[in-house]
């Protein structure tokens, strides 16, 4: 028996940082996937092969899951296996292999995608009959076990796919758009350090009263964006991206590279542009009239960015033949 499942990466559209404190956000799944295969392993232990993160062979006794040495690249896989094995009283050894369409450097949420795909593969392999919600919850729990912080928006995108309105810890998950968006994506070439940026914003929030009003503005714009998707009003959705970017800049999470690329996109007639995710690096996104896509792309590249050829609204976690 051999089971393969895959899950998409994600891009945050509106509402990052504030979402950590219970505000809504809008996130889209991208057509770049992580695939996880589960198969038998006679040795009564977990055997992981993840060449995409530079780890060819990793062994762990089932009784030692989550204990002893836990290499960073294996932490998400191991904690997900631990959670599922404990919940369902499993003891059998398995071999897990992972592969990815995208680099862990881009900020597409490889950790969330790997736990989502692994949960789905384990579900079929052991016939656990988990619902989509069960898969989301156990995958989000594994992410929290490792990171300690995070809203779970990335796990929601990997599990449910599409473009969704999300409120942590997953009580509200609603589709706002079907299919691809008229969006151009640029990568800064710089890896963002999400947990550090979350802590920086938390500190700012503790010390500065005005941060609450920035979060209130973010809640308003995310809710407005939700209604603008219904109206298919990408001009106004672009303006909201600009507004969201200004608010994120006041939280000190933008960067010189992001600012330059955002300006490049806007100068090339994008409706609007912003950073996507924690900030400090990773990717920026720009909404544009399709007829200016090429110019927006060029604007981003001349500003020092790397154009990413991705489509949005991708399918959530699924089994692969
Ligand atoms: O850095 P990313 O792409 O994982 O995005 C982080 C978004 C935050 O809102 C800052 C954190 C979170 O978990 O929601």
mmCIF file of C-alpha atoms and ligand atoms in Angstrom:
data_model
loop_
_atom_site.group_PDB
_atom_site.id
_atom_site.type_symbol
_atom_site.label_atom_id
_atom_site.label_comp_id
_atom_site.label_asym_id
_atom_site.label_seq_id
_atom_site.Cartn_x
_atom_site.Cartn_y
_atom_site.Cartn_z
ATOM 1 C CA UNK A 1 0.000 0.000 0.000
ATOM 2 C CA UNK A 2 1.381 3.363 -1.029
ATOM 3 C CA UNK A 3 -0.542 6.655 -0.674
ATOM 4 C CA UNK A 4 0.389 10.051 -2.096
ATOM 5 C CA UNK A 5 -1.385 13.312 -1.220
ATOM 6 C CA UNK A 6 -0.580 16.868 -2.226
ATOM 7 C CA UNK A 7 -1.409 20.331 -0.876
ATOM 8 C CA UNK A 8 -0.928 23.826 -2.328
ATOM 9 C CA UNK A 9 1.167 26.692 -1.050
ATOM 10 C CA UNK A 10 -0.447 30.088 -0.367
ATOM 11 C CA UNK A 11 -0.224 33.841 -0.690
ATOM 12 C CA UNK A 12 -1.792 36.214 1.813
ATOM 13 C CA UNK A 13 -3.954 38.820 0.048
ATOM 14 C CA UNK A 14 -5.215 41.022 2.907
ATOM 15 C CA UNK A 15 -5.008 41.104 6.693
ATOM 16 C CA UNK A 16 -1.642 39.653 7.735
ATOM 17 C CA UNK A 17 -0.473 40.284 11.306
ATOM 18 C CA UNK A 18 -3.897 41.475 12.491
ATOM 19 C CA UNK A 19 -5.176 37.926 11.785
ATOM 20 C CA UNK A 20 -2.948 36.616 14.586
ATOM 21 C CA UNK A 21 -5.147 38.582 17.046
ATOM 22 C CA UNK A 22 -8.490 37.287 15.791
ATOM 23 C CA UNK A 23 -9.136 39.638 12.841
ATOM 24 C CA UNK A 24 -10.143 38.162 9.484
ATOM 25 C CA UNK A 25 -7.804 37.776 6.511
ATOM 26 C CA UNK A 26 -8.115 36.762 2.861
ATOM 27 C CA UNK A 27 -5.674 34.161 1.534
ATOM 28 C CA UNK A 28 -5.361 32.337 -1.784
ATOM 29 C CA UNK A 29 -3.892 28.894 -2.547
ATOM 30 C CA UNK A 30 -1.265 28.832 -5.332
ATOM 31 C CA UNK A 31 -0.719 26.190 -8.003
ATOM 32 C CA UNK A 32 2.613 25.157 -6.490
ATOM 33 C CA UNK A 33 2.224 21.966 -4.469
ATOM 34 C CA UNK A 34 3.970 19.810 -1.905
ATOM 35 C CA UNK A 35 3.537 16.042 -2.351
ATOM 36 C CA UNK A 36 3.849 13.509 0.460
ATOM 37 C CA UNK A 37 3.967 9.716 0.048
ATOM 38 C CA UNK A 38 3.363 7.250 2.870
ATOM 39 C CA UNK A 39 4.298 3.569 2.486
ATOM 40 C CA UNK A 40 5.111 0.583 4.725
ATOM 41 C CA UNK A 41 8.343 0.326 6.653
ATOM 42 C CA UNK A 42 8.961 -3.008 8.336
ATOM 43 C CA UNK A 43 11.306 -1.609 10.982
ATOM 44 C CA UNK A 44 8.638 -0.234 13.338
ATOM 45 C CA UNK A 45 9.928 3.297 13.072
ATOM 46 C CA UNK A 46 9.330 6.481 11.103
ATOM 47 C CA UNK A 47 11.638 6.865 8.173
ATOM 48 C CA UNK A 48 11.564 10.218 6.337
ATOM 49 C CA UNK A 49 13.141 11.130 3.019
ATOM 50 C CA UNK A 50 12.912 14.859 2.158
ATOM 51 C CA UNK A 51 15.526 15.769 -0.452
ATOM 52 C CA UNK A 52 13.727 19.116 -1.019
ATOM 53 C CA UNK A 53 14.910 20.269 2.437
ATOM 54 C CA UNK A 54 18.304 18.562 2.161
ATOM 55 C CA UNK A 55 17.424 15.520 4.271
ATOM 56 C CA UNK A 56 17.797 12.145 2.563
ATOM 57 C CA UNK A 57 17.370 9.777 5.487
ATOM 58 C CA UNK A 58 15.840 10.419 8.890
ATOM 59 C CA UNK A 59 14.815 7.693 11.361
ATOM 60 C CA UNK A 60 12.859 7.977 14.579
ATOM 61 C CA UNK A 61 11.404 5.318 16.905
ATOM 62 C CA UNK A 62 7.656 5.766 17.359
ATOM 63 C CA UNK A 63 8.097 5.959 21.155
ATOM 64 C CA UNK A 64 10.554 8.842 20.657
ATOM 65 C CA UNK A 65 8.402 11.020 18.370
ATOM 66 C CA UNK A 66 8.746 14.690 19.335
ATOM 67 C CA UNK A 67 11.584 13.868 21.750
ATOM 68 C CA UNK A 68 15.399 13.958 21.537
ATOM 69 C CA UNK A 69 17.062 15.601 18.618
ATOM 70 C CA UNK A 70 14.485 17.233 16.302
ATOM 71 C CA UNK A 71 16.113 18.737 13.185
ATOM 72 C CA UNK A 72 14.357 21.934 12.103
ATOM 73 C CA UNK A 73 13.525 20.569 8.656
ATOM 74 C CA UNK A 74 11.857 17.487 10.209
ATOM 75 C CA UNK A 75 9.966 19.172 13.047
ATOM 76 C CA UNK A 76 6.673 19.731 11.184
ATOM 77 C CA UNK A 77 6.566 16.203 9.743
ATOM 78 C CA UNK A 78 7.463 14.613 13.070
ATOM 79 C CA UNK A 79 4.959 16.603 15.141
ATOM 80 C CA UNK A 80 2.165 15.864 12.664
ATOM 81 C CA UNK A 81 2.952 12.128 12.809
ATOM 82 C CA UNK A 82 3.080 12.322 16.637
ATOM 83 C CA UNK A 83 -0.316 14.060 16.809
ATOM 84 C CA UNK A 84 -1.988 11.580 14.434
ATOM 85 C CA UNK A 85 -0.381 8.510 16.069
ATOM 86 C CA UNK A 86 -1.421 9.648 19.554
ATOM 87 C CA UNK A 87 -4.953 10.551 18.521
ATOM 88 C CA UNK A 88 -5.585 7.215 16.798
ATOM 89 C CA UNK A 89 -3.331 4.949 18.929
ATOM 90 C CA UNK A 90 -1.166 3.957 15.941
ATOM 91 C CA UNK A 91 2.070 1.987 16.338
ATOM 92 C CA UNK A 92 3.037 0.828 12.836
ATOM 93 C CA UNK A 93 6.273 1.992 11.195
ATOM 94 C CA UNK A 94 5.975 4.004 7.977
ATOM 95 C CA UNK A 95 8.180 5.521 5.357
ATOM 96 C CA UNK A 96 7.383 9.134 4.394
ATOM 97 C CA UNK A 97 8.814 10.937 1.395
ATOM 98 C CA UNK A 98 8.193 14.556 0.474
ATOM 99 C CA UNK A 99 8.794 16.630 -2.623
ATOM 100 C CA UNK A 100 7.883 20.178 -3.526
ATOM 101 C CA UNK A 101 7.266 22.293 -6.628
ATOM 102 C CA UNK A 102 8.675 25.318 -4.814
ATOM 103 C CA UNK A 103 11.586 26.365 -2.606
ATOM 104 C CA UNK A 104 11.032 26.839 1.134
ATOM 105 C CA UNK A 105 12.589 30.306 0.608
ATOM 106 C CA UNK A 106 9.595 31.871 -1.217
ATOM 107 C CA UNK A 107 7.207 32.119 1.730
ATOM 108 C CA UNK A 108 4.561 30.003 -0.002
ATOM 109 C CA UNK A 109 3.953 28.117 3.243
ATOM 110 C CA UNK A 110 5.802 24.853 2.680
ATOM 111 C CA UNK A 111 5.430 23.778 6.331
ATOM 112 C CA UNK A 112 1.646 24.205 6.258
ATOM 113 C CA UNK A 113 1.419 22.407 2.903
ATOM 114 C CA UNK A 114 3.554 19.490 4.112
ATOM 115 C CA UNK A 115 1.501 18.902 7.281
ATOM 116 C CA UNK A 116 -1.773 19.171 5.328
ATOM 117 C CA UNK A 117 -0.625 16.699 2.651
ATOM 118 C CA UNK A 118 0.822 14.307 5.248
ATOM 119 C CA UNK A 119 -2.386 14.349 7.307
ATOM 120 C CA UNK A 120 -4.402 13.526 4.179
ATOM 121 C CA UNK A 121 -2.004 10.700 3.176
ATOM 122 C CA UNK A 122 -2.105 9.208 6.714
ATOM 123 C CA UNK A 123 -5.890 9.450 6.696
ATOM 124 C CA UNK A 124 -6.186 7.129 3.709
ATOM 125 C CA UNK A 125 -3.206 4.930 4.621
ATOM 126 C CA UNK A 126 -4.675 4.060 8.048
ATOM 127 C CA UNK A 127 -8.325 4.530 7.016
ATOM 128 C CA UNK A 128 -8.874 7.120 9.783
ATOM 129 C CA UNK A 129 -11.966 8.714 8.214
ATOM 130 C CA UNK A 130 -10.933 12.254 9.113
ATOM 131 C CA UNK A 131 -13.090 15.091 7.807
ATOM 132 C CA UNK A 132 -11.553 18.124 6.076
ATOM 133 C CA UNK A 133 -12.027 20.007 9.366
ATOM 134 C CA UNK A 134 -10.213 17.203 11.301
ATOM 135 C CA UNK A 135 -7.332 17.423 8.839
ATOM 136 C CA UNK A 136 -7.194 21.212 9.230
ATOM 137 C CA UNK A 137 -7.261 21.019 13.028
ATOM 138 C CA UNK A 138 -4.583 18.369 13.432
ATOM 139 C CA UNK A 139 -2.335 20.037 10.848
ATOM 140 C CA UNK A 140 -2.728 23.447 12.541
ATOM 141 C CA UNK A 141 -1.978 21.859 15.920
ATOM 142 C CA UNK A 142 1.276 20.402 14.549
ATOM 143 C CA UNK A 143 2.261 23.861 13.235
ATOM 144 C CA UNK A 144 1.587 25.380 16.673
ATOM 145 C CA UNK A 145 3.595 22.572 18.341
ATOM 146 C CA UNK A 146 6.621 23.608 16.300
ATOM 147 C CA UNK A 147 6.213 27.389 15.914
ATOM 148 C CA UNK A 148 4.251 28.312 19.010
ATOM 149 C CA UNK A 149 2.653 31.203 17.062
ATOM 150 C CA UNK A 150 0.603 31.601 13.897
ATOM 151 C CA UNK A 151 -3.001 32.136 12.850
ATOM 152 C CA UNK A 152 -3.298 28.928 10.782
ATOM 153 C CA UNK A 153 -4.322 30.883 7.637
ATOM 154 C CA UNK A 154 -1.643 29.020 5.671
ATOM 155 C CA UNK A 155 -2.930 25.618 6.855
ATOM 156 C CA UNK A 156 -6.483 26.666 5.906
ATOM 157 C CA UNK A 157 -5.321 27.590 2.372
ATOM 158 C CA UNK A 158 -3.459 24.272 2.023
ATOM 159 C CA UNK A 159 -6.436 22.221 3.239
ATOM 160 C CA UNK A 160 -9.398 24.080 1.698
ATOM 161 C CA UNK A 161 -7.747 25.679 -1.354
ATOM 162 C CA UNK A 162 -9.335 28.473 -3.401
ATOM 163 C CA UNK A 163 -9.425 32.070 -2.168
ATOM 164 C CA UNK A 164 -10.838 32.220 1.341
ATOM 165 C CA UNK A 165 -11.867 34.581 4.107
ATOM 166 C CA UNK A 166 -10.368 33.122 7.277
ATOM 167 C CA UNK A 167 -10.673 33.827 10.997
ATOM 168 C CA UNK A 168 -8.381 31.995 13.423
ATOM 169 C CA UNK A 169 -8.641 29.247 14.736
ATOM 170 C CA UNK A 170 -10.697 28.215 11.709
ATOM 171 C CA UNK A 171 -14.269 28.794 12.869
ATOM 172 C CA UNK A 172 -14.922 30.966 9.811
ATOM 173 C CA UNK A 173 -13.613 29.745 6.466
ATOM 174 C CA UNK A 174 -15.559 31.092 3.464
ATOM 175 C CA UNK A 175 -14.770 31.074 -0.222
ATOM 176 C CA UNK A 176 -14.677 34.613 -1.684
ATOM 177 C CA UNK A 177 -13.532 33.888 -5.248
ATOM 178 C CA UNK A 178 -13.402 30.926 -7.626
ATOM 179 C CA UNK A 179 -10.463 30.471 -9.980
ATOM 180 C CA UNK A 180 -7.397 32.525 -10.841
ATOM 181 C CA UNK A 181 -7.025 36.215 -9.907
ATOM 182 C CA UNK A 182 -5.574 38.945 -12.170
ATOM 183 C CA UNK A 183 -2.474 39.083 -10.024
ATOM 184 C CA UNK A 184 1.292 39.339 -10.574
ATOM 185 C CA UNK A 185 3.698 37.969 -7.948
ATOM 186 C CA UNK A 186 7.273 39.102 -7.305
ATOM 187 C CA UNK A 187 9.851 37.480 -5.012
ATOM 188 C CA UNK A 188 12.367 39.698 -3.202
ATOM 189 C CA UNK A 189 15.077 37.034 -2.999
ATOM 190 C CA UNK A 190 15.109 37.580 0.770
ATOM 191 C CA UNK A 191 13.751 34.959 3.209
ATOM 192 C CA UNK A 192 11.323 36.411 5.763
ATOM 193 C CA UNK A 193 11.618 35.306 9.381
ATOM 194 C CA UNK A 194 7.933 34.986 10.259
ATOM 195 C CA UNK A 195 8.117 34.142 14.011
ATOM 196 C CA UNK A 196 10.522 37.075 14.609
ATOM 197 C CA UNK A 197 8.241 39.507 12.743
ATOM 198 C CA UNK A 198 5.191 38.266 14.664
ATOM 199 C CA UNK A 199 7.078 38.876 17.932
ATOM 200 C CA UNK A 200 8.166 42.361 16.762
ATOM 201 C CA UNK A 201 4.569 43.334 16.019
ATOM 202 C CA UNK A 202 3.466 41.863 19.375
ATOM 203 C CA UNK A 203 5.998 44.057 21.134
ATOM 204 C CA UNK A 204 4.874 47.129 19.219
ATOM 205 C CA UNK A 205 1.283 46.296 20.128
ATOM 206 C CA UNK A 206 2.219 46.023 23.830
ATOM 207 C CA UNK A 207 4.027 49.377 23.843
ATOM 208 C CA UNK A 208 2.059 51.537 21.396
ATOM 209 C CA UNK A 209 -1.663 52.229 21.804
ATOM 210 C CA UNK A 210 -2.074 53.282 18.130
ATOM 211 C CA UNK A 211 -1.440 49.716 16.922
ATOM 212 C CA UNK A 212 -5.026 48.834 17.936
ATOM 213 C CA UNK A 213 -6.378 51.471 15.558
ATOM 214 C CA UNK A 214 -4.158 50.135 12.733
ATOM 215 C CA UNK A 215 -5.627 46.671 13.377
ATOM 216 C CA UNK A 216 -9.152 48.160 13.375
ATOM 217 C CA UNK A 217 -8.439 49.720 9.952
ATOM 218 C CA UNK A 218 -7.157 46.341 8.718
ATOM 219 C CA UNK A 219 -10.359 44.574 9.886
ATOM 220 C CA UNK A 220 -12.435 47.151 7.982
ATOM 221 C CA UNK A 221 -10.463 46.792 4.796
ATOM 222 C CA UNK A 222 -10.546 42.973 4.863
ATOM 223 C CA UNK A 223 -14.333 43.022 5.266
ATOM 224 C CA UNK A 224 -14.611 45.583 2.474
ATOM 225 C CA UNK A 225 -12.401 43.421 0.250
ATOM 226 C CA UNK A 226 -14.744 40.472 0.837
ATOM 227 C CA UNK A 227 -17.688 42.431 -0.574
ATOM 228 C CA UNK A 228 -15.587 43.787 -3.466
ATOM 229 C CA UNK A 229 -14.776 40.200 -4.540
ATOM 230 C CA UNK A 230 -18.532 39.601 -4.785
ATOM 231 C CA UNK A 231 -18.748 42.676 -7.059
ATOM 232 C CA UNK A 232 -15.626 41.598 -9.027
ATOM 233 C CA UNK A 233 -14.300 45.126 -8.479
ATOM 234 C CA UNK A 234 -10.558 44.694 -8.959
ATOM 235 C CA UNK A 235 -9.906 48.435 -9.259
ATOM 236 C CA UNK A 236 -11.139 48.982 -5.700
ATOM 237 C CA UNK A 237 -9.525 45.730 -4.532
ATOM 238 C CA UNK A 238 -6.220 47.150 -5.818
ATOM 239 C CA UNK A 239 -6.775 50.379 -3.873
ATOM 240 C CA UNK A 240 -7.365 48.300 -0.748
ATOM 241 C CA UNK A 241 -4.030 46.563 -1.333
ATOM 242 C CA UNK A 242 -2.339 49.978 -1.328
ATOM 243 C CA UNK A 243 -4.136 50.882 1.875
ATOM 244 C CA UNK A 244 -3.200 47.571 3.501
ATOM 245 C CA UNK A 245 0.438 48.117 2.478
ATOM 246 C CA UNK A 246 0.479 51.595 4.084
ATOM 247 C CA UNK A 247 -0.861 50.141 7.328
ATOM 248 C CA UNK A 248 1.706 47.327 7.266
ATOM 249 C CA UNK A 249 4.465 49.897 6.708
ATOM 250 C CA UNK A 250 3.391 51.688 9.893
ATOM 251 C CA UNK A 251 3.888 48.355 11.696
ATOM 252 C CA UNK A 252 7.491 48.376 10.355
ATOM 253 C CA UNK A 253 7.205 45.092 8.481
ATOM 254 C CA UNK A 254 7.918 46.270 4.936
ATOM 255 C CA UNK A 255 11.462 46.449 3.534
ATOM 256 C CA UNK A 256 13.450 48.449 0.996
ATOM 257 C CA UNK A 257 13.222 45.597 -1.537
ATOM 258 C CA UNK A 258 9.455 45.207 -1.075
ATOM 259 C CA UNK A 259 8.869 48.970 -1.292
ATOM 260 C CA UNK A 260 10.835 49.221 -4.553
ATOM 261 C CA UNK A 261 8.999 46.300 -6.157
ATOM 262 C CA UNK A 262 5.604 47.623 -5.024
ATOM 263 C CA UNK A 263 6.444 51.018 -6.545
ATOM 264 C CA UNK A 264 7.637 49.289 -9.745
ATOM 265 C CA UNK A 265 4.292 47.485 -10.039
ATOM 266 C CA UNK A 266 2.235 50.601 -9.323
ATOM 267 C CA UNK A 267 4.242 52.739 -11.782
ATOM 268 C CA UNK A 268 3.423 50.087 -14.393
ATOM 269 C CA UNK A 269 -0.312 50.713 -13.876
ATOM 270 C CA UNK A 270 -1.132 47.929 -11.387
ATOM 271 C CA UNK A 271 -4.430 48.648 -9.582
ATOM 272 C CA UNK A 272 -2.533 48.204 -6.334
ATOM 273 C CA UNK A 273 0.253 46.247 -4.681
ATOM 274 C CA UNK A 274 1.419 45.089 -1.267
ATOM 275 C CA UNK A 275 3.684 42.697 0.566
ATOM 276 C CA UNK A 276 2.249 39.234 1.195
ATOM 277 C CA UNK A 277 2.803 37.454 4.503
ATOM 278 C CA UNK A 278 4.931 38.463 7.455
ATOM 279 C CA UNK A 279 6.961 41.048 5.485
ATOM 280 C CA UNK A 280 10.676 41.800 5.635
ATOM 281 C CA UNK A 281 11.145 39.748 2.431
ATOM 282 C CA UNK A 282 9.423 36.827 0.677
ATOM 283 C CA UNK A 283 6.876 37.969 -1.948
ATOM 284 C CA UNK A 284 4.832 40.996 -2.995
ATOM 285 C CA UNK A 285 1.629 40.848 -5.015
ATOM 286 C CA UNK A 286 -0.019 43.246 -7.454
ATOM 287 C CA UNK A 287 -3.550 43.268 -8.817
ATOM 288 C CA UNK A 288 -3.705 44.479 -12.398
ATOM 289 C CA UNK A 289 -5.809 44.749 -15.493
ATOM 290 C CA UNK A 290 -4.751 41.728 -17.565
ATOM 291 C CA UNK A 291 -3.661 44.008 -20.416
ATOM 292 C CA UNK A 292 -0.932 45.488 -18.198
ATOM 293 C CA UNK A 293 0.275 42.175 -16.666
ATOM 294 C CA UNK A 294 3.454 42.122 -18.731
ATOM 295 C CA UNK A 295 4.285 45.734 -17.850
ATOM 296 C CA UNK A 296 3.634 45.111 -14.165
ATOM 297 C CA UNK A 297 5.874 42.050 -14.320
ATOM 298 C CA UNK A 298 8.595 44.123 -15.985
ATOM 299 C CA UNK A 299 8.119 46.907 -13.433
ATOM 300 C CA UNK A 300 8.726 44.410 -10.622
ATOM 301 C CA UNK A 301 11.769 42.900 -12.326
ATOM 302 C CA UNK A 302 13.362 46.320 -13.065
ATOM 303 C CA UNK A 303 12.881 47.143 -9.381
ATOM 304 C CA UNK A 304 15.075 44.134 -8.504
ATOM 305 C CA UNK A 305 12.381 41.478 -8.001
ATOM 306 C CA UNK A 306 12.034 37.977 -9.405
ATOM 307 C CA UNK A 307 8.800 37.280 -11.282
ATOM 308 C CA UNK A 308 6.984 34.181 -9.989
ATOM 309 C CA UNK A 309 4.813 32.373 -12.501
ATOM 310 C CA UNK A 310 1.969 31.251 -10.237
ATOM 311 C CA UNK A 311 -1.775 30.902 -10.555
ATOM 312 C CA UNK A 312 -4.082 31.493 -7.615
ATOM 313 C CA UNK A 313 -7.223 29.794 -6.276
ATOM 314 C CA UNK A 314 -5.665 26.321 -6.536
ATOM 315 C CA UNK A 315 -7.360 23.152 -5.293
ATOM 316 C CA UNK A 316 -6.825 22.259 -1.629
ATOM 317 C CA UNK A 317 -5.339 19.060 -0.224
ATOM 318 C CA UNK A 318 -6.074 15.994 -2.382
ATOM 319 C CA UNK A 319 -5.028 12.425 -3.010
ATOM 320 C CA UNK A 320 -2.770 11.822 -5.990
ATOM 321 C CA UNK A 321 -3.043 8.764 -8.226
HETATM 322 O O1 LIG B 1 5.244 34.786 6.506
HETATM 323 P P1 LIG B 1 3.995 34.103 6.118
HETATM 324 O O2 LIG B 1 3.788 34.085 4.647
HETATM 325 O O3 LIG B 1 3.869 32.738 6.727
HETATM 326 O O4 LIG B 1 2.783 34.974 6.683
HETATM 327 C C1 LIG B 1 2.657 35.292 8.031
HETATM 328 C C2 LIG B 1 1.378 36.025 8.275
HETATM 329 C C3 LIG B 1 1.172 36.467 9.710
HETATM 330 O O5 LIG B 1 -0.131 37.046 9.798
HETATM 331 C C4 LIG B 1 2.177 37.537 10.076
HETATM 332 C C5 LIG B 1 1.272 35.326 10.692
HETATM 333 C C6 LIG B 1 0.125 34.358 10.706
HETATM 334 O O6 LIG B 1 0.333 33.214 11.131
HETATM 335 O O7 LIG B 1 -0.997 34.738 10.352
#
